[in-house]
Coordinates of C-alpha atoms and ligand atoms in Angstrom, one line a residue:
M1 CA 0.0 0.0 0.0
Q2 CA 1.5 3.3 -1.1
S3 CA 1.1 6.6 0.7
S4 CA 1.5 10.2 -0.4
L5 CA 4.5 12.2 0.7
E6 CA 4.0 15.7 1.7
I7 CA 7.0 18.1 1.6
R8 CA 6.4 21.2 3.6
D9 CA 8.7 24.2 3.4
V10 CA 11.7 21.9 3.1
R11 CA 14.9 23.9 2.5
K12 CA 18.6 23.4 2.5
T13 CA 21.4 25.9 2.8
Y14 CA 25.2 25.3 2.7
G15 CA 26.6 28.4 4.2
P16 CA 25.4 31.2 2.0
V17 CA 24.3 28.8 -0.8
H18 CA 20.6 28.1 -1.0
A19 CA 20.7 24.6 -2.6
L20 CA 16.9 24.4 -2.0
H21 CA 14.6 27.3 -1.2
P22 CA 11.6 26.5 1.0
T23 CA 9.8 23.9 -1.1
N24 CA 6.3 22.5 -1.0
L25 CA 5.3 19.5 -2.9
T26 CA 2.9 16.6 -2.6
I27 CA 4.1 13.3 -4.2
R28 CA 0.9 11.4 -4.8
A29 CA 0.7 7.7 -3.9
G30 CA 1.7 5.6 -6.9
E31 CA 2.6 8.4 -9.3
F32 CA 5.7 8.7 -11.4
L33 CA 7.0 12.2 -10.6
T34 CA 10.1 13.6 -12.2
L35 CA 12.3 16.4 -10.9
L36 CA 13.7 18.1 -14.0
G37 CA 16.2 20.9 -14.1
P38 CA 19.6 22.0 -15.2
S39 CA 22.7 21.0 -13.3
G40 CA 22.9 22.7 -9.9
S41 CA 19.1 23.4 -9.7
G42 CA 18.7 21.4 -6.5
K43 CA 17.3 18.1 -7.8
T44 CA 19.7 15.9 -5.9
T45 CA 19.4 17.9 -2.7
L46 CA 15.6 17.5 -2.7
L47 CA 15.9 13.8 -3.5
M48 CA 18.6 13.2 -0.8
A49 CA 16.5 15.1 1.8
I50 CA 13.6 12.8 1.0
A51 CA 15.9 9.8 1.2
G52 CA 17.3 11.0 4.6
F53 CA 20.9 11.4 3.4
V54 CA 20.8 15.2 3.5
E55 CA 19.4 16.9 6.6
P56 CA 17.1 19.7 5.7
S57 CA 17.8 23.2 7.2
G58 CA 14.1 23.5 7.8
G59 CA 10.7 22.1 7.0
R60 CA 8.9 18.8 7.5
M61 CA 8.1 15.6 5.5
L62 CA 5.0 13.6 6.1
L63 CA 4.5 10.1 4.7
G64 CA 0.9 9.1 4.8
G65 CA 0.5 11.8 7.5
R66 CA 3.4 10.4 9.6
D67 CA 6.3 12.8 10.2
I68 CA 9.5 11.2 8.9
T69 CA 11.7 14.3 9.0
A70 CA 13.9 13.0 11.8
L71 CA 14.0 9.3 10.7
P72 CA 17.3 7.9 9.5
P73 CA 17.4 6.7 5.9
E74 CA 17.0 3.0 6.8
K75 CA 13.9 3.6 8.8
R76 CA 12.1 5.4 5.9
N77 CA 12.0 2.2 3.8
F78 CA 12.7 4.0 0.5
G79 CA 14.5 2.3 -2.3
V80 CA 17.3 4.4 -3.9
V81 CA 19.0 4.1 -7.2
F82 CA 21.9 6.3 -8.2
Q83 CA 23.7 7.0 -11.4
G84 CA 26.6 4.8 -10.4
Y85 CA 25.4 1.3 -9.8
A86 CA 26.9 0.9 -6.4
L87 CA 26.6 -2.8 -6.5
F88 CA 28.8 -4.9 -4.2
P89 CA 31.5 -6.2 -6.5
H90 CA 32.4 -9.3 -4.5
L91 CA 28.8 -10.5 -4.2
T92 CA 26.8 -12.3 -7.0
V93 CA 23.8 -10.7 -8.5
W94 CA 21.6 -12.9 -6.3
E95 CA 23.5 -11.9 -3.1
N96 CA 23.3 -8.2 -4.2
V97 CA 19.5 -8.4 -4.5
Y98 CA 19.3 -10.4 -1.2
F99 CA 21.4 -7.8 0.6
P100 CA 18.6 -5.4 1.8
L101 CA 16.5 -8.3 3.0
R102 CA 19.5 -9.8 4.9
A103 CA 20.0 -6.3 6.4
R104 CA 16.4 -6.5 7.6
G105 CA 17.1 -9.9 9.3
M106 CA 15.4 -12.1 6.7
G107 CA 16.8 -15.6 6.2
R108 CA 17.7 -17.0 2.8
G109 CA 14.7 -19.4 2.7
E110 CA 12.2 -16.7 3.3
A111 CA 14.0 -14.3 1.0
R112 CA 14.3 -16.7 -2.0
P113 CA 10.9 -16.1 -3.6
K114 CA 11.3 -12.3 -3.1
V115 CA 14.8 -12.2 -4.7
E116 CA 13.5 -14.4 -7.6
A117 CA 10.5 -12.2 -8.2
A118 CA 12.7 -9.1 -8.2
L119 CA 15.1 -10.8 -10.7
D120 CA 12.2 -11.9 -12.9
L121 CA 10.9 -8.3 -12.9
I122 CA 14.1 -7.1 -14.5
E123 CA 14.5 -10.3 -16.5
L124 CA 17.9 -11.2 -15.2
G125 CA 17.1 -14.5 -13.4
H126 CA 19.6 -16.2 -15.8
V127 CA 22.6 -14.2 -14.5
A128 CA 21.8 -14.6 -10.8
G129 CA 25.2 -16.4 -10.2
R130 CA 27.4 -13.8 -11.9
K131 CA 29.4 -11.0 -10.3
P132 CA 28.6 -7.4 -11.3
S133 CA 31.9 -7.2 -13.3
E134 CA 30.5 -9.9 -15.6
L135 CA 27.4 -7.7 -16.5
S136 CA 26.9 -4.9 -19.0
G137 CA 26.2 -1.4 -17.7
G138 CA 22.5 -1.7 -18.5
Q139 CA 22.3 -5.1 -16.7
Q140 CA 24.1 -3.6 -13.6
Q141 CA 21.6 -0.8 -13.4
R142 CA 18.7 -3.3 -13.6
V143 CA 20.3 -5.2 -10.7
A144 CA 20.5 -2.0 -8.8
L145 CA 16.8 -1.5 -9.5
A146 CA 15.9 -5.0 -8.3
R147 CA 17.9 -4.4 -5.1
A148 CA 16.0 -1.2 -4.5
L149 CA 12.6 -2.9 -5.1
V150 CA 13.1 -6.3 -3.4
F151 CA 12.0 -5.1 0.1
E152 CA 8.8 -3.5 -1.3
P153 CA 9.8 0.1 -0.5
A154 CA 7.3 2.8 0.4
M155 CA 8.7 4.8 -2.6
L156 CA 11.5 4.4 -5.1
L157 CA 14.0 7.3 -5.5
L158 CA 16.1 7.4 -8.7
D159 CA 18.8 10.0 -9.3
E160 CA 19.8 10.2 -13.0
P161 CA 20.0 6.4 -13.1
L162 CA 20.4 6.2 -16.8
S163 CA 22.8 9.0 -17.5
A164 CA 25.9 6.8 -17.7
L165 CA 24.3 4.6 -20.5
D166 CA 24.4 5.2 -24.2
K167 CA 21.3 6.7 -25.9
A168 CA 19.9 3.4 -27.4
L169 CA 20.2 1.6 -24.1
R170 CA 18.7 4.6 -22.2
K171 CA 15.6 4.4 -24.4
T172 CA 15.2 0.7 -23.7
L173 CA 15.6 1.2 -20.0
Q174 CA 13.2 4.1 -19.9
A175 CA 10.5 1.9 -21.4
E176 CA 11.4 -0.9 -18.9
L177 CA 11.1 1.5 -16.0
K178 CA 7.7 2.7 -17.2
T179 CA 6.5 -0.9 -17.5
I180 CA 7.8 -1.8 -14.1
H181 CA 6.2 1.3 -12.5
R182 CA 2.9 0.3 -14.1
R183 CA 3.2 -3.3 -13.0
I184 CA 4.1 -2.8 -9.3
G185 CA 2.4 0.5 -8.6
T186 CA 5.2 1.8 -6.4
T187 CA 5.6 5.6 -6.2
F188 CA 8.6 6.7 -8.3
L189 CA 10.5 9.9 -7.7
Y190 CA 12.8 10.3 -10.6
V191 CA 15.6 12.9 -11.2
T192 CA 16.9 13.8 -14.6
H193 CA 18.2 16.8 -16.6
D194 CA 17.0 15.2 -19.8
Q195 CA 13.8 16.8 -21.0
E196 CA 12.7 14.1 -23.4
E197 CA 13.3 11.5 -20.7
A198 CA 11.1 13.4 -18.2
L199 CA 8.3 14.0 -20.7
S200 CA 8.2 10.5 -22.0
M201 CA 8.2 8.7 -18.6
S202 CA 6.3 10.8 -16.1
D203 CA 2.8 11.3 -14.8
R204 CA 3.9 14.7 -13.6
V205 CA 7.1 16.7 -13.9
A206 CA 8.4 19.4 -11.5
I207 CA 10.8 21.9 -13.2
L208 CA 13.5 23.2 -10.9
R209 CA 15.7 26.2 -11.3
D210 CA 18.1 27.7 -8.8
G211 CA 16.6 25.7 -5.9
R212 CA 13.0 26.5 -6.6
I213 CA 10.2 24.6 -8.3
Q214 CA 9.0 26.6 -11.2
Q215 CA 6.0 24.6 -12.3
I216 CA 4.5 21.1 -11.6
D217 CA 2.2 19.7 -14.3
S218 CA 1.6 16.8 -16.6
P219 CA 4.0 16.6 -19.5
T220 CA 1.4 17.8 -21.9
D221 CA 0.4 20.8 -19.8
L222 CA 4.0 21.7 -19.2
Y223 CA 4.8 21.7 -22.9
E224 CA 1.5 23.2 -24.1
R225 CA 0.9 25.6 -21.2
P226 CA 4.3 26.7 -19.8
R227 CA 3.8 29.5 -17.3
T228 CA 7.3 31.1 -17.7
K229 CA 9.8 31.9 -20.3
F230 CA 12.2 29.6 -18.5
V231 CA 9.9 26.6 -18.7
A232 CA 8.9 27.3 -22.3
G233 CA 12.6 27.6 -23.3
F234 CA 13.8 24.7 -21.2
L235 CA 11.3 22.2 -22.6
G236 CA 11.7 22.2 -26.3
R237 CA 12.0 25.2 -28.6
S238 CA 9.8 28.3 -28.4
N239 CA 9.5 31.7 -30.1
F240 CA 9.0 34.6 -27.7
L241 CA 7.0 37.5 -29.1
K242 CA 6.6 40.8 -27.2
G243 CA 3.5 42.8 -27.5
K244 CA 1.2 45.4 -25.8
V245 CA -2.4 44.8 -24.7
T246 CA -4.9 46.9 -26.6
G247 CA -8.1 45.2 -25.5
R248 CA -10.2 42.0 -25.1
Q249 CA -12.7 40.3 -27.3
D250 CA -14.4 36.8 -27.2
G251 CA -12.0 35.3 -24.7
R252 CA -9.0 36.7 -26.4
L253 CA -6.5 39.4 -25.6
L254 CA -5.8 41.7 -28.5
L255 CA -2.2 42.8 -28.8
D256 CA -0.2 45.3 -30.8
S257 CA 3.2 44.0 -31.7
P258 CA 6.2 44.5 -34.0
Y259 CA 4.6 41.5 -35.9
G260 CA 1.3 43.4 -36.3
R261 CA -2.0 42.8 -34.6
L262 CA -2.1 39.5 -32.6
E263 CA -4.7 37.6 -30.7
V264 CA -4.1 35.2 -27.8
A265 CA -6.8 33.0 -26.2
T266 CA -6.6 33.5 -22.4
E267 CA -8.7 33.9 -19.3
E268 CA -6.2 36.5 -18.1
Q269 CA -7.6 40.0 -17.6
L270 CA -4.9 42.5 -18.4
P271 CA -5.2 46.3 -18.7
A272 CA -4.6 48.0 -22.0
G273 CA -1.0 49.1 -22.3
R274 CA 0.4 46.2 -20.4
Q275 CA 3.6 44.7 -22.0
V276 CA 3.4 40.9 -22.4
T277 CA 5.5 38.1 -23.8
L278 CA 3.9 35.3 -25.8
G279 CA 5.4 31.8 -26.2
L280 CA 4.8 30.1 -29.5
R281 CA 6.0 26.7 -30.4
P282 CA 7.6 26.5 -33.9
E283 CA 5.4 23.5 -34.9
R284 CA 2.2 25.5 -34.1
I285 CA 3.0 28.0 -36.9
R286 CA 1.6 27.3 -40.3
L287 CA 3.8 28.3 -43.3
C288 CA 1.6 29.3 -46.2
R289 CA 1.7 30.7 -49.7
A290 CA -1.7 32.4 -49.2
V291 CA -4.0 33.1 -46.2
A292 CA -7.7 33.5 -45.8
A293 CA -8.8 37.2 -45.6
D294 CA -10.4 36.6 -42.1
A295 CA -7.5 34.7 -40.6
T296 CA -6.0 36.0 -37.3
N297 CA -2.3 36.1 -36.3
V298 CA -1.0 36.5 -39.9
V299 CA 2.6 37.7 -40.3
A300 CA 4.4 38.3 -43.6
G301 CA 7.9 37.0 -43.9
R302 CA 10.7 35.7 -46.0
V303 CA 12.5 32.4 -45.6
A304 CA 16.0 33.0 -44.3
D305 CA 17.2 29.4 -43.7
V306 CA 15.9 25.8 -43.9
S307 CA 17.4 22.9 -42.0
Y308 CA 16.1 19.6 -43.3
L309 CA 15.9 17.0 -40.5
G310 CA 14.1 14.1 -42.2
P311 CA 10.6 14.0 -40.8
V312 CA 10.5 17.7 -40.2
A313 CA 12.3 20.8 -41.5
E314 CA 13.2 23.8 -39.3
V315 CA 12.6 27.0 -41.2
E316 CA 13.9 30.4 -40.0
V317 CA 11.6 33.2 -41.3
E318 CA 12.5 36.9 -41.3
T319 CA 9.6 39.1 -40.4
A320 CA 9.0 42.7 -39.5
G321 CA 9.2 41.8 -35.8
G322 CA 12.3 39.6 -36.1
R323 CA 13.1 36.0 -36.9
L324 CA 10.6 33.3 -36.1
G325 CA 11.4 29.6 -36.1
V326 CA 8.8 27.4 -37.8
T327 CA 8.9 23.6 -37.8
T328 CA 7.0 21.9 -40.7
L329 CA 6.4 18.3 -41.6
T330 CA 8.4 17.5 -44.7
D331 CA 6.6 16.2 -47.8
A332 CA 8.4 13.9 -50.2
G333 CA 8.5 15.4 -53.6
A334 CA 7.6 18.9 -52.5
P335 CA 10.3 21.5 -53.1
P336 CA 11.7 23.3 -50.1
V337 CA 9.9 26.5 -49.1
T338 CA 11.7 29.6 -50.2
G339 CA 11.0 33.3 -50.7
D340 CA 8.0 35.2 -49.5
V341 CA 5.6 33.4 -47.2
W342 CA 2.8 34.0 -44.7
L343 CA 2.9 32.7 -41.2
Q344 CA -0.3 32.0 -39.4
W345 CA -1.4 30.5 -36.0
E346 CA -4.5 30.0 -33.9
A347 CA -5.2 32.3 -31.0
A348 CA -5.1 29.2 -28.7
S349 CA -1.6 28.2 -30.0
A350 CA 0.3 30.9 -28.2
V351 CA 0.6 31.2 -24.4
L352 CA 0.9 34.3 -22.2
L353 CA 4.2 34.0 -20.2
Q354 CA 5.4 35.5 -17.0
E355 CA 8.9 36.8 -16.9
Q356 CA 9.4 35.1 -13.5
S357 CA 7.6 32.3 -11.8
N358 CA 5.2 34.1 -9.5
L359 CA 4.2 30.9 -7.8
P360 CA 4.3 31.4 -4.1
D361 CA 6.6 28.9 -2.3
G362 CA 3.4 27.4 -0.9
H363 CA 2.3 26.2 -4.4
R364 CA 1.5 22.5 -4.6
Ligands
ADP401 P1 21.4 19.1 -9.1 O1 21.3 17.7 -8.6 O2 20.2 19.7 -9.7 O3 22.5 19.2 -10.1 P2 22.3 19.8 -6.4 O4 21.1 19.5 -5.6 O5 23.4 18.7 -6.4 O6 21.9 20.1 -7.9 O7 23.0 21.1 -6.0 C1 22.2 22.3 -5.8 C2 23.2 23.4 -5.4 O8 23.7 23.2 -4.1 C3 24.4 23.6 -6.2 O9 24.7 25.0 -6.3 C4 25.5 22.9 -5.5 O10 26.7 23.4 -5.8 C5 25.1 23.1 -4.0 N1 25.5 22.0 -3.2 C6 25.0 20.7 -3.2 N2 25.6 19.9 -2.3 C7 26.5 20.7 -1.6 C8 27.4 20.5 -0.5 N3 27.5 19.3 0.1 N4 28.1 21.6 -0.1 C9 28.0 22.8 -0.7 N5 27.1 23.1 -1.7 C10 26.4 22.1 -2.2
MG402 MG1 22.2 15.9 -9.2

């Protein structure tokens, strides 16, 4: 049975350095939550505070309502997997996976079915007798996973577990981790700096920057509705368009901008004259030879550069407001777009961004 973990105002300072500003977060029972952020943004600090290896400078952590802030790591019953495999080199795979059960005082007889089930889960039953040095990197990481899961932890914490592996192997293990998560229903807290990895695996992603959570949402919401310039730029590519509010009409803000008159669908009520920044994904812009007379968000431009990437082409278009990046699906047989073009997008395709995250630290 999994419980939710409530993180309340947890912070960590090292002298003058705020590794983690006061952070609030509820990790839901059974979810796959990823902490994503650039190097130094506080991901490991938060994960290690949860694991009990880093003592918070303040705040509390409640697991299913029970305060675990002062509990030593071994009493929290969390499984932990790091980037390095940290397997015991002198022990066989079987003994490595048995180790946490032995540490809990469980005899071999009682442990056998659990160790075997854990080895089955990662499909490595056939190498149970080998030493870690006789395994590939991917196999070693799967053994580390089995060892972290064998005692049925209250939660599994993974800190960049795949970053030492090559890209193809990483993809395979991402898929395996997702399958394992679905099968066993254990709460996963996953740390990575790899955007694609976070988007493809997680139920929710928390984006960290400089020791603060910027936004927590589902992968789709984070990508489609980023709240800040940082989130929009950190997850994929985005165009940023500056404009000034002129009014409101039919659920849309009307803007004046160097690109011309723009409309953006939003609930936000902003006064006329307010300067705003829009985020617009390159793949949400249509590149056309002609546009309908009643179309909104129409910008004239001239193709400056085309990068052919196979399934898509990235097109740089010079406009009166500056360059805009457009991603288009390629079409076998169609000549590359050149010369004068029209750009057009739906009012719902752009998002209104804030310069800074204005989430209070109490945001969940
Ligand atoms: P991430 O895992 O996102 O790369 P960390 O949580 O490791 O980031 O680090 C966050 C910040 O805290 C960084 O600025 C880092 O230099 C600092 N930091 C982490 N651990 C220590 C430590 N033991 N002593 C001093 N500063 C630390
Ligand atoms: Mg780290």
